[in-house]
XYZ file of C-alpha atoms in Angstrom:
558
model
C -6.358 -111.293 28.853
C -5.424 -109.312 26.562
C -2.183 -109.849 24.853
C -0.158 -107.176 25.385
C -0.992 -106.971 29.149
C 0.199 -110.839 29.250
C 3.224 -111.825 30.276
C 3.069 -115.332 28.610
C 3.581 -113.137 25.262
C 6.476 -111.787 23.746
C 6.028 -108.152 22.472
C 8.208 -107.936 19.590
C 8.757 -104.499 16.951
C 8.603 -105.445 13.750
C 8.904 -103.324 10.418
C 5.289 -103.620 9.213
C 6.982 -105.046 5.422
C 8.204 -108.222 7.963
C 4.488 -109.149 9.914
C 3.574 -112.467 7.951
C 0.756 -112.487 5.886
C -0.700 -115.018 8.068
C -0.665 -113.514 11.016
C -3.854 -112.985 12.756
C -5.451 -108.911 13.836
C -5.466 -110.401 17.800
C -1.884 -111.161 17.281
C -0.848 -107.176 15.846
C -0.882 -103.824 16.869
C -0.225 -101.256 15.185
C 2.934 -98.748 16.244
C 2.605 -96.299 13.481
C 3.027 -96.536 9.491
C 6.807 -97.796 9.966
C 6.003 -100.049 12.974
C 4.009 -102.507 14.505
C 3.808 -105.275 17.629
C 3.961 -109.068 17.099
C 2.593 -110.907 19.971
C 4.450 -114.060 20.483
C 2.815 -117.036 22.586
C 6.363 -118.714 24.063
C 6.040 -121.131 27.002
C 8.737 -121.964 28.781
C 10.578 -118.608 28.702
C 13.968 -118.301 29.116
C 16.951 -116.313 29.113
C 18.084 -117.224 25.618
C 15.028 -116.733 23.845
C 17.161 -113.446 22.987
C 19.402 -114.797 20.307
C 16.391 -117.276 19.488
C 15.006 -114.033 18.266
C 16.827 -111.145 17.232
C 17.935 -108.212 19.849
C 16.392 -105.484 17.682
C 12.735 -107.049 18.130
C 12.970 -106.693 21.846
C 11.611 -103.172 23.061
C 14.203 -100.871 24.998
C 13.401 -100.156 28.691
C 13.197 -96.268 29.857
C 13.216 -94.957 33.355
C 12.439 -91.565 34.289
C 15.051 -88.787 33.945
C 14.574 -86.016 37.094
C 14.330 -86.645 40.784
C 11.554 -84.934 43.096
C 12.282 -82.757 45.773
C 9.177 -82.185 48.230
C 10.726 -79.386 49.740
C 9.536 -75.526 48.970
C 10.461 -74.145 45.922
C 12.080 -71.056 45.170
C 9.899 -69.233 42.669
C 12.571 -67.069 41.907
C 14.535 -68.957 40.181
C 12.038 -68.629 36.811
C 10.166 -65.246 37.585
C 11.465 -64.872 33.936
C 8.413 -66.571 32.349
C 6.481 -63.552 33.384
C 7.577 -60.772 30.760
C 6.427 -63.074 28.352
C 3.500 -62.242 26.433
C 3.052 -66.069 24.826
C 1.036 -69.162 27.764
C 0.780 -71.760 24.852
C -2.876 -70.242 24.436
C -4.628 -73.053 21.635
C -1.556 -75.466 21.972
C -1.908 -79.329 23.387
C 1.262 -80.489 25.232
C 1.473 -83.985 25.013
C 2.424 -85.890 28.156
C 3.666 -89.140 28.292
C 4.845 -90.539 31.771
C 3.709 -91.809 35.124
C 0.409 -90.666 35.071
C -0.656 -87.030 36.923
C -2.955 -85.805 39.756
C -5.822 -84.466 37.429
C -7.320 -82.524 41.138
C -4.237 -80.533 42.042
C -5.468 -76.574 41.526
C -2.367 -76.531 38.791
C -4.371 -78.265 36.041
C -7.558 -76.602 36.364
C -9.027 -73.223 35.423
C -9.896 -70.106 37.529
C -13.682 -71.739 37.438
C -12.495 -74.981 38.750
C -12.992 -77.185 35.327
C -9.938 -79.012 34.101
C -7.376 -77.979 31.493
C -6.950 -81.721 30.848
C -8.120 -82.636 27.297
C -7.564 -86.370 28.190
C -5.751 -88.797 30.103
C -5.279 -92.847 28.652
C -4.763 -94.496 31.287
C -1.948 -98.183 30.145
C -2.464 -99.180 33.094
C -6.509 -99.130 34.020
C -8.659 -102.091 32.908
C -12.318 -100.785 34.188
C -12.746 -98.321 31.731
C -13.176 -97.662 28.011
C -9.715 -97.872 25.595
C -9.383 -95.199 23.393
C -10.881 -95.445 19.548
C -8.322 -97.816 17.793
C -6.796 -99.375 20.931
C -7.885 -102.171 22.935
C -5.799 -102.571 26.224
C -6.509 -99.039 29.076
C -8.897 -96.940 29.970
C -9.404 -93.360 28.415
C -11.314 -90.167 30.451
C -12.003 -87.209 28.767
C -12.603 -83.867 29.516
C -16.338 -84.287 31.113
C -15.018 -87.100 32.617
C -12.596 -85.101 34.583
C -15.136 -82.111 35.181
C -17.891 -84.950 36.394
C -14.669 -86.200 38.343
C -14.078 -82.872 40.127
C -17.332 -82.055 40.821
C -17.912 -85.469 43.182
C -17.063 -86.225 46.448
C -15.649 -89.169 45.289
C -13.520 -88.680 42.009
C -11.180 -91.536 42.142
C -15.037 -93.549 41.615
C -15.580 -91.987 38.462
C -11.708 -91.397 36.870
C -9.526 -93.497 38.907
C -6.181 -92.008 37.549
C -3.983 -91.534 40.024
C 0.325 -90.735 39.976
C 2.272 -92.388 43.323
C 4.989 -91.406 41.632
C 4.666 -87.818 40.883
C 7.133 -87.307 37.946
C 4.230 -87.295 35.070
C 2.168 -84.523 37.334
C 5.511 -82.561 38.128
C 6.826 -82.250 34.551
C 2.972 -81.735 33.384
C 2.836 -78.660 35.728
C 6.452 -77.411 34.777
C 5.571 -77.365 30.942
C 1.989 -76.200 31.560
C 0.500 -75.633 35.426
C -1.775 -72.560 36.039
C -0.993 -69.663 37.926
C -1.242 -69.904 42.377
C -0.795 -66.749 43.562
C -0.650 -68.262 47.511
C 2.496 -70.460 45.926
C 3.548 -68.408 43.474
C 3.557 -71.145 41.048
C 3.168 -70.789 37.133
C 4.101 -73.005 34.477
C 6.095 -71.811 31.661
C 2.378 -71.951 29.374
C -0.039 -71.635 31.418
C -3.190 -71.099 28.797
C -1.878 -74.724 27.193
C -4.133 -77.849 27.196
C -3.001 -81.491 28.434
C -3.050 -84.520 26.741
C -1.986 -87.164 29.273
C -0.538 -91.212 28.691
C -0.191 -93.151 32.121
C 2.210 -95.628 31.171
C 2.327 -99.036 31.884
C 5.319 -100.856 33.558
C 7.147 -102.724 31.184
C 6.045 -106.412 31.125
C 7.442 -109.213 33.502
C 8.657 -111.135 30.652
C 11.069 -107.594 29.280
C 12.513 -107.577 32.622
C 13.640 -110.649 33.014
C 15.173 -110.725 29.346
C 17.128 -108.048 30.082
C 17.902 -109.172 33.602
C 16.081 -106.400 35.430
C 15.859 -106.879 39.161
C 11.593 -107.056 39.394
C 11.051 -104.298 41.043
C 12.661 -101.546 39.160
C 10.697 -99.114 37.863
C 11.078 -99.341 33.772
C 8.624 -98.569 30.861
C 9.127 -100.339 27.380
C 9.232 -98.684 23.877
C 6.420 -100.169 22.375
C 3.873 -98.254 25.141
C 5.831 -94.883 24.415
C 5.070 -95.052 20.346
C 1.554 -96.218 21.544
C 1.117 -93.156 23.658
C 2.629 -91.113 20.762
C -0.314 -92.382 18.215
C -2.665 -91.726 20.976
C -1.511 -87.909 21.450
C -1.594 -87.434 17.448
C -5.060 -88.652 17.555
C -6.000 -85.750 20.348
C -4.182 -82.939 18.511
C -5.388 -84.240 14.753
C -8.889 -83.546 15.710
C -8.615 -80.318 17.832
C -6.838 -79.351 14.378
C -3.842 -77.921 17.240
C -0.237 -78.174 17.703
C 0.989 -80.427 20.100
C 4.113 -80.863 21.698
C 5.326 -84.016 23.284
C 7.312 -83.724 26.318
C 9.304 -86.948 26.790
C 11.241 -86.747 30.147
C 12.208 -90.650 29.879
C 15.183 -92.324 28.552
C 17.483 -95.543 27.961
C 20.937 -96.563 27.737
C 19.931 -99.260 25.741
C 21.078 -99.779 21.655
C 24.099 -97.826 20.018
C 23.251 -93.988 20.890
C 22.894 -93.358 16.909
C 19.051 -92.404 16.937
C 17.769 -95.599 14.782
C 16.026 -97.028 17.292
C 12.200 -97.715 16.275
C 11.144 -94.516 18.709
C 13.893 -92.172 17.459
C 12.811 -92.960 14.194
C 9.374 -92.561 14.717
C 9.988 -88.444 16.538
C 12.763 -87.643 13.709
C 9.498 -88.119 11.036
C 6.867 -86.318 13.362
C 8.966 -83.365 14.022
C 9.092 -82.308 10.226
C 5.397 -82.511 9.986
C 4.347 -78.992 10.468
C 2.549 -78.032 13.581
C 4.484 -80.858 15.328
C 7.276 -80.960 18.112
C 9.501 -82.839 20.094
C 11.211 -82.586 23.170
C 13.372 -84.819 24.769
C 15.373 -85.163 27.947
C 19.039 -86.003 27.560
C 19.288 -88.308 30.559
C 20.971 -88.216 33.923
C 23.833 -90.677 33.117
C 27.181 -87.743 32.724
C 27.887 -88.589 35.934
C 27.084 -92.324 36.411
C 30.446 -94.249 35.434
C 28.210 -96.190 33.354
C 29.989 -95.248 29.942
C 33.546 -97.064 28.660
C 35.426 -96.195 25.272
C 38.480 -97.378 23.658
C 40.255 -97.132 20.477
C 43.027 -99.804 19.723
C 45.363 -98.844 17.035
C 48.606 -100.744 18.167
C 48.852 -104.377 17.521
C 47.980 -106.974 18.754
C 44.773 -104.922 18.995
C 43.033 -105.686 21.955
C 42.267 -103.935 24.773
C 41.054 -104.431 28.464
C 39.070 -102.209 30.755
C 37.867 -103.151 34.328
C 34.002 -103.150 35.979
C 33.145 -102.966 39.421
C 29.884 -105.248 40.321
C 28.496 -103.829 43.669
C 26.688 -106.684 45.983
C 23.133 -105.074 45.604
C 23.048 -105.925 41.802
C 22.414 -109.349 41.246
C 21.212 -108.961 37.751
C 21.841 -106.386 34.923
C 23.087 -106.394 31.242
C 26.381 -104.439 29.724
C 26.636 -103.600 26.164
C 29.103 -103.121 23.606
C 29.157 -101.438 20.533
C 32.394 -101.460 17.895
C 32.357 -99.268 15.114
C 31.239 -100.617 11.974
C 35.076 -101.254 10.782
C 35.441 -103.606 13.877
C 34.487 -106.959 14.499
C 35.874 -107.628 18.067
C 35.150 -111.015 20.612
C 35.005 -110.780 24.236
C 36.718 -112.470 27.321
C 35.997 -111.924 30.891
C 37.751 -112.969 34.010
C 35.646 -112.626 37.394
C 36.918 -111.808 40.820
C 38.619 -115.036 41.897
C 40.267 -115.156 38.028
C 37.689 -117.488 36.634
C 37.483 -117.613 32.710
C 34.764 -116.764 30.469
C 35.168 -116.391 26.504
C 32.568 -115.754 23.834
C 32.148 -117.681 20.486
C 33.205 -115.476 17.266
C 30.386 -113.475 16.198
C 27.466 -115.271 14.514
C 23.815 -113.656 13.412
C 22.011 -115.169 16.435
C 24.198 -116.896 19.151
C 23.174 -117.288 23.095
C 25.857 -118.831 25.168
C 25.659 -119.424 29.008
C 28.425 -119.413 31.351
C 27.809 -120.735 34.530
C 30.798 -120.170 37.067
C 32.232 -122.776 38.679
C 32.765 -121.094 42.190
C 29.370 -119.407 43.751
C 26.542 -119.014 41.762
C 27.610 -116.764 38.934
C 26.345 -116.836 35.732
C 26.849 -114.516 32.184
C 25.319 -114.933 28.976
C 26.453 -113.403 25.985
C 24.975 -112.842 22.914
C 27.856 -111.427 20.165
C 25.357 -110.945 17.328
C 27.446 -109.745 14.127
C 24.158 -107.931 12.208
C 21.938 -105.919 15.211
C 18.567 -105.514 12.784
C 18.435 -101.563 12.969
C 22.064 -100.695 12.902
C 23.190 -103.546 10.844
C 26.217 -103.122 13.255
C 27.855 -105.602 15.736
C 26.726 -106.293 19.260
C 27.853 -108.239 22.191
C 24.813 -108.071 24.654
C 26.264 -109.658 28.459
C 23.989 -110.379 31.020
C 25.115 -111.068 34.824
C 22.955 -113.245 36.727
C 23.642 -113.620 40.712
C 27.431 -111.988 39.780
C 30.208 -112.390 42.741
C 30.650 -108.735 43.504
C 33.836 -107.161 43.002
C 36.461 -106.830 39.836
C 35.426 -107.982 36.693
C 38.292 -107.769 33.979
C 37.324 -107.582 30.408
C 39.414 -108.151 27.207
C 38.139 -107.090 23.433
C 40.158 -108.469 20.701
C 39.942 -107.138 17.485
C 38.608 -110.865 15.366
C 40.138 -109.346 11.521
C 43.730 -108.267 13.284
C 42.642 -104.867 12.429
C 42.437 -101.105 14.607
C 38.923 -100.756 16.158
C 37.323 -98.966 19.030
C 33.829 -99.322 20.749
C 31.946 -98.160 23.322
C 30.499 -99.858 25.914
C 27.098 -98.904 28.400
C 25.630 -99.832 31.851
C 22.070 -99.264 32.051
C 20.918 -96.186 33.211
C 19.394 -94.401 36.435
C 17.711 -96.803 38.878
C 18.284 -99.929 36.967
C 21.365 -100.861 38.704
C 22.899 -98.731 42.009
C 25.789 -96.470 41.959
C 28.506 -99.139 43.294
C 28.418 -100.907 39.824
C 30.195 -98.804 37.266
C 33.518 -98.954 34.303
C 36.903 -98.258 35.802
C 38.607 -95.260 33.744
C 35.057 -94.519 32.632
C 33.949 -91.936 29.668
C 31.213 -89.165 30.393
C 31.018 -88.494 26.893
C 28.088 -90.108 25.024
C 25.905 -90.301 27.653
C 22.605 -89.076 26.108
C 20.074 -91.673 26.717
C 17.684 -92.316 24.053
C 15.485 -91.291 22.333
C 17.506 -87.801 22.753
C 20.051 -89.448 20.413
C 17.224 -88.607 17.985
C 18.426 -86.694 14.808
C 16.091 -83.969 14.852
C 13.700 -83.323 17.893
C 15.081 -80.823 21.141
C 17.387 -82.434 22.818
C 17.889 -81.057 26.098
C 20.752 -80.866 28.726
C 20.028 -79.553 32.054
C 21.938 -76.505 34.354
C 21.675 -75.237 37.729
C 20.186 -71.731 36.892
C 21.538 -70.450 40.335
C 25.375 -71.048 39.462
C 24.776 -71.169 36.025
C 26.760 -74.563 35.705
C 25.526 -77.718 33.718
C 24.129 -80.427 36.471
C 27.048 -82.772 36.868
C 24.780 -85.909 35.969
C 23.302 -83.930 32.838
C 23.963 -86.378 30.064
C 26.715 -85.347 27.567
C 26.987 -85.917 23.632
C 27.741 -86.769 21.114
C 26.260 -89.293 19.854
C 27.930 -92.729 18.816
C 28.695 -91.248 15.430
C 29.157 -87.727 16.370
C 26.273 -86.230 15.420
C 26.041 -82.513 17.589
C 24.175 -83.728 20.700
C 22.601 -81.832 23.254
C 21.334 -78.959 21.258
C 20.641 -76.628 23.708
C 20.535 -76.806 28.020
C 17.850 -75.285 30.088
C 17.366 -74.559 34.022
C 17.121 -78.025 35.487
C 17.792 -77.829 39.337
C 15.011 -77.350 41.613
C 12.449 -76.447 39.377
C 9.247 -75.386 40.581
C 6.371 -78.045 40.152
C 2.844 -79.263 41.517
C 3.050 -83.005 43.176
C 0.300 -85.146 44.044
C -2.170 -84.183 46.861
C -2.382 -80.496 46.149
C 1.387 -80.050 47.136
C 4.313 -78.183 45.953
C 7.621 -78.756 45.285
C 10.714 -79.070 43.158
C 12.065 -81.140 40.468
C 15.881 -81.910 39.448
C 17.391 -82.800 36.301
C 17.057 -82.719 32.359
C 13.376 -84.360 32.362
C 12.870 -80.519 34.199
C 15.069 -79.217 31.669
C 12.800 -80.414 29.125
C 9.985 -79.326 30.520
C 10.914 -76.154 30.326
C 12.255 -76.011 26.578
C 8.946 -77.812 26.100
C 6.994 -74.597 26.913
C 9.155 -71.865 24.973
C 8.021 -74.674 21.923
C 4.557 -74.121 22.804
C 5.343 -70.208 22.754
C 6.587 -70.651 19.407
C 3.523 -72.994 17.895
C 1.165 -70.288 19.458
C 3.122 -67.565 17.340
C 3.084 -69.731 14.424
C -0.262 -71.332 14.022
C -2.287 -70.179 16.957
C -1.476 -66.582 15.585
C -0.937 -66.607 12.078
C 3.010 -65.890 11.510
C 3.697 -68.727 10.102
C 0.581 -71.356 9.695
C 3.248 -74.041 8.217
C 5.783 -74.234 11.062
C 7.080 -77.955 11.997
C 8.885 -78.515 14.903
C 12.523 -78.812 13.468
C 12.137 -74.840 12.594
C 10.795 -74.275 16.310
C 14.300 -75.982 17.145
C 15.653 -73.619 15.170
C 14.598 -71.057 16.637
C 15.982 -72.397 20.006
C 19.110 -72.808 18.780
C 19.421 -69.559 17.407
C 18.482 -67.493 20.246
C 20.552 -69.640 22.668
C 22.611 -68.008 24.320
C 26.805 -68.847 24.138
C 29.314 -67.910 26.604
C 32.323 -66.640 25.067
C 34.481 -69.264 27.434
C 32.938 -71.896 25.134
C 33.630 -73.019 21.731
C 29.851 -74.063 19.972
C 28.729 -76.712 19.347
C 29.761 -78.715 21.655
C 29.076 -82.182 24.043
C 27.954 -80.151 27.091
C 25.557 -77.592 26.247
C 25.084 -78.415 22.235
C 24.603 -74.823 21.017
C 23.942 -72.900 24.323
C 21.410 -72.364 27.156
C 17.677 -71.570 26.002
C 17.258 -67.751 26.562
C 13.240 -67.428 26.128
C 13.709 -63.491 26.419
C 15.956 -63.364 23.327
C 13.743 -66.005 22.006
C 10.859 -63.838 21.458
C 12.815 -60.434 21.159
C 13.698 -62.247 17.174
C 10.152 -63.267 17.280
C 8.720 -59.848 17.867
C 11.240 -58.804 14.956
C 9.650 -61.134 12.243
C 6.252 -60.980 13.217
């Protein structure tokens, strides 16, 4: 099998100046010029094989970020998009997500052929990987159109989406026109590039104490799927925009992760954008911060463990200028302390009454930060009160935060007593430059109550702009239609006013040289700011996306 569909090898991220000279091709692949994958043969595998390698190697898990509604939509609410004279005509949107329904009528043209460029398939076997890949199966354009044509097309392209939040957001950013639903996407003359992702591996899960059959995706096969997109739009000679409707509450919210990184470098590259959901988590409970100041400098904060998790991880992040250790007490007052903070350190803690057990890992130097960590993981915890203390190890003023992870990872009954719904953005929306987007009910014109809030950990200005994001119209699987809820929608939506831009840049001559930090720009500008607010700020970054003002400035430079 190959090696990065199998589970007895570790996938680890590694700078590409750290793969040993030694290592063997079968053992590497390539992320992009800043990253790469080490596959790691380890028998035997265990929960403290992280702290036998560092955290940072590990790739973050991301779960989707909008929930599907199959009920009818209300058109209405975006009859907007019509005025417009810009459908993304000679512009690729790149998406990368749970796969789509390449039949439904809102990816094909009036002649019945597809508007699907091509779909790479993570998670299909059969079939040919794309040029300078070796695990999935790709299906191109004629592929489709031979698809379409049969009686049979699952025979010949056997893509398929049983979730339906890769085909909804696809048809959001980019569906064709039904008059008998009166459906559009926002660019409707786009093309589609499509990734099906492939569910995190076995061995990811259970490192990070995910409960099996949660539905997670790792970093690693996002970058991949990034590379892949490139590839489409680099020899089209096209824009492309990614649409990223996924996210994590994994790392320290300061966009250094390994896929932040990676979308902070594309989106200065001209013809090139970015956008990116902010999460659902403003809502959750799943956020905690504190800042002691008054000696003895500690401080305590509560958690309450619902019985349906058995299993999840809790993070905590000081600020640089604190070095902090951790003690927790469980339900019936039993004791558990962690070691002061080493470089790698894995410590077990196996409860005397039931079957409770934490590990923590309080790793002083987290590779891409070079900040502190304390990574806990619960295993089998007795449900109830958990009560946490953070001393400060230098008698010294410090603060942190601290994060659950995110959306269907654990349920709603686990969550921070006195919790924080600031810096909530999942990542990579903590990103430094791509679109970050927060998501508002376009009825009421109020931000979604779970619509993740900034900033980030270090206070950059995150969201940068909201968009409608409540029962959105969108196509789902088996020629249906329906609606879509949060900022993934959101996204989608801010996703096709940057395809309107790249067509008035590139596709029409204005400005040939346009990256996708000035299409943000643009955005930002033409947002539009209630005078109740002060801008920027942690709920709707610099206002809601106003398309019409948009491309009223547009019309004045071209």
């Amino acid at each position: 099998m190959n090696k990065i569909l199998d589970n007895g090898y570790y996938d680890f991220i590694l700078s590409n100046s750290l793969i040993p000279s030694y290592a063997l091709s079968e053992n590497i692949t390539k992320l992009n010029n800043e990253h790469s994958l080490l596959h790691l043969a380890q028998t035997n595998m265990q929960a403290c094989d992280l702290g036998l390698h560092p955290y940072e190697n590990f790739p973050s898990v991301y779960t989707l970020a909008s929930s599907i509604c199959t009920e009818n939509p209300n058109t209405a609410s975006l009859s907007y998009q019509s005025v417009l004279n810009y459908m993304g005509l000679g512009v690729v949107i790149g998406i990368i997500d749970t796969g789509i329904d390449y039949g439904h009528p809102a990816f094909q043209n009036h002649d019945g052929t597809t508007r699907i460029l091509s779909i790479w398939d993570q998670t299909d076997q059969t079939g040919k990987p794309p040029a300078g890949f070796d695990f999935g199966s790709e299906y191109t354009k004629n592929h489709i159109n031979t698809a379409l044509k049969s009686s049979l097309p699952l025979t010949i392209v056997p893509v398929t989406d049983t979730s339906g939040h890769g085909t909804a957001i696809a048809s959001i950013v980019a569906g064709s026109r039904d008059k008998e639903h009166s459906f559009t996407g926002v660019v409707p003359q786009s093309k589609l590039a499509v990734v099906k992702l492939k569910e995190a591996k076995d061995n990811l899960k259970q490192i990070y104490f995910i409960p099996e059959r949660s539905l997670c995706y790792q970093e690693s096969d996002i970058m991949l799927g990034i590379r892949y997109l490139l590839n489409i739009a680099a020899q089209l000679n096209r824009p492309l925009i990614l649409c990223i409707a996924l996210g994590s509450s994994q790392g320290g919210h300061d966009g250094r992760s390994p896929l932040s990184s990676y979308l902070d470098q594309l989106v200065r590259q001209p013809r090139m954008g970015a956008v990116i959901a902010a999460g659902n988590e403003g809502a959750s409970k799943r956020h905690y911060y504190c800042y002691s100041h008054i000696p003895p400098y500690c401080s305590s904060f509560d958690i309450k463990i619902g019985e349906d998790d058995r299993m999840f991880t809790m993070e905590i992040w000081p600020f640089p200028t604190g070095r902090i250790t951790l003690e927790l007490y469980s339900p019936d007052c039993e004791f558990v302390s962690s070691l002061y903070t080493t470089v790698n350190t894995c410590q077990k803690f196996s409860l005397l009454r039931g079957q409770s057990s934490v590990w923590i890992n309080n790793i002083i130097l987290e590779g891409s930060t070079g900040d502190q960590v304390i990574v806990v993981r619960f295993n089998n915890p007795l449900p109830g009160i958990w009560h946490c203390q953070v001393k400060s190890e230098g008698n010294e003023p410090f603060s942190f935060h601290c994060w659950l992870p995110s959306v269907n990872l654990i349920s709603p009954d686990t969550y921070f007593y006195h919790s924080d719904s600031t810096t909530t953005i999942t990542s990579p929306g903590d990103a430094h430059v791509p679109l970050t987007v927060a998501a508002y009910n376009q009825f009421d014109n109020m931000i979604l109550y779970e619509s993740g809030r900034g900033f980030s950990r270090f206070g950059e200005i995150l969201p940068d702009v909201a968009a409608p994001g409540y029962k959105i119209p969108c196509a789902l699987p088996g020629n249906r239609y329906g609606t879509l809820s949060g900022t993934g929608a959101a996204a989608a939506i801010a996703a096709g006013a940057e395809a309107m831009i790249m067509e008035w840049g590139f596709i029409r001559g204005n400005h040939t040289t346009i990256t996708g930090v000035m299409a943000n720009r643009m955005i930002i500008r033409s947002a539009n700011r209630d005078n109740a607010w002060f801008y920027p700020n942690d709920i709707w970054g610099y206002g809601q996306i106003d398309m019409l003002h948009l491309f009223d400035q547009i019309s004045a430079f071209s």
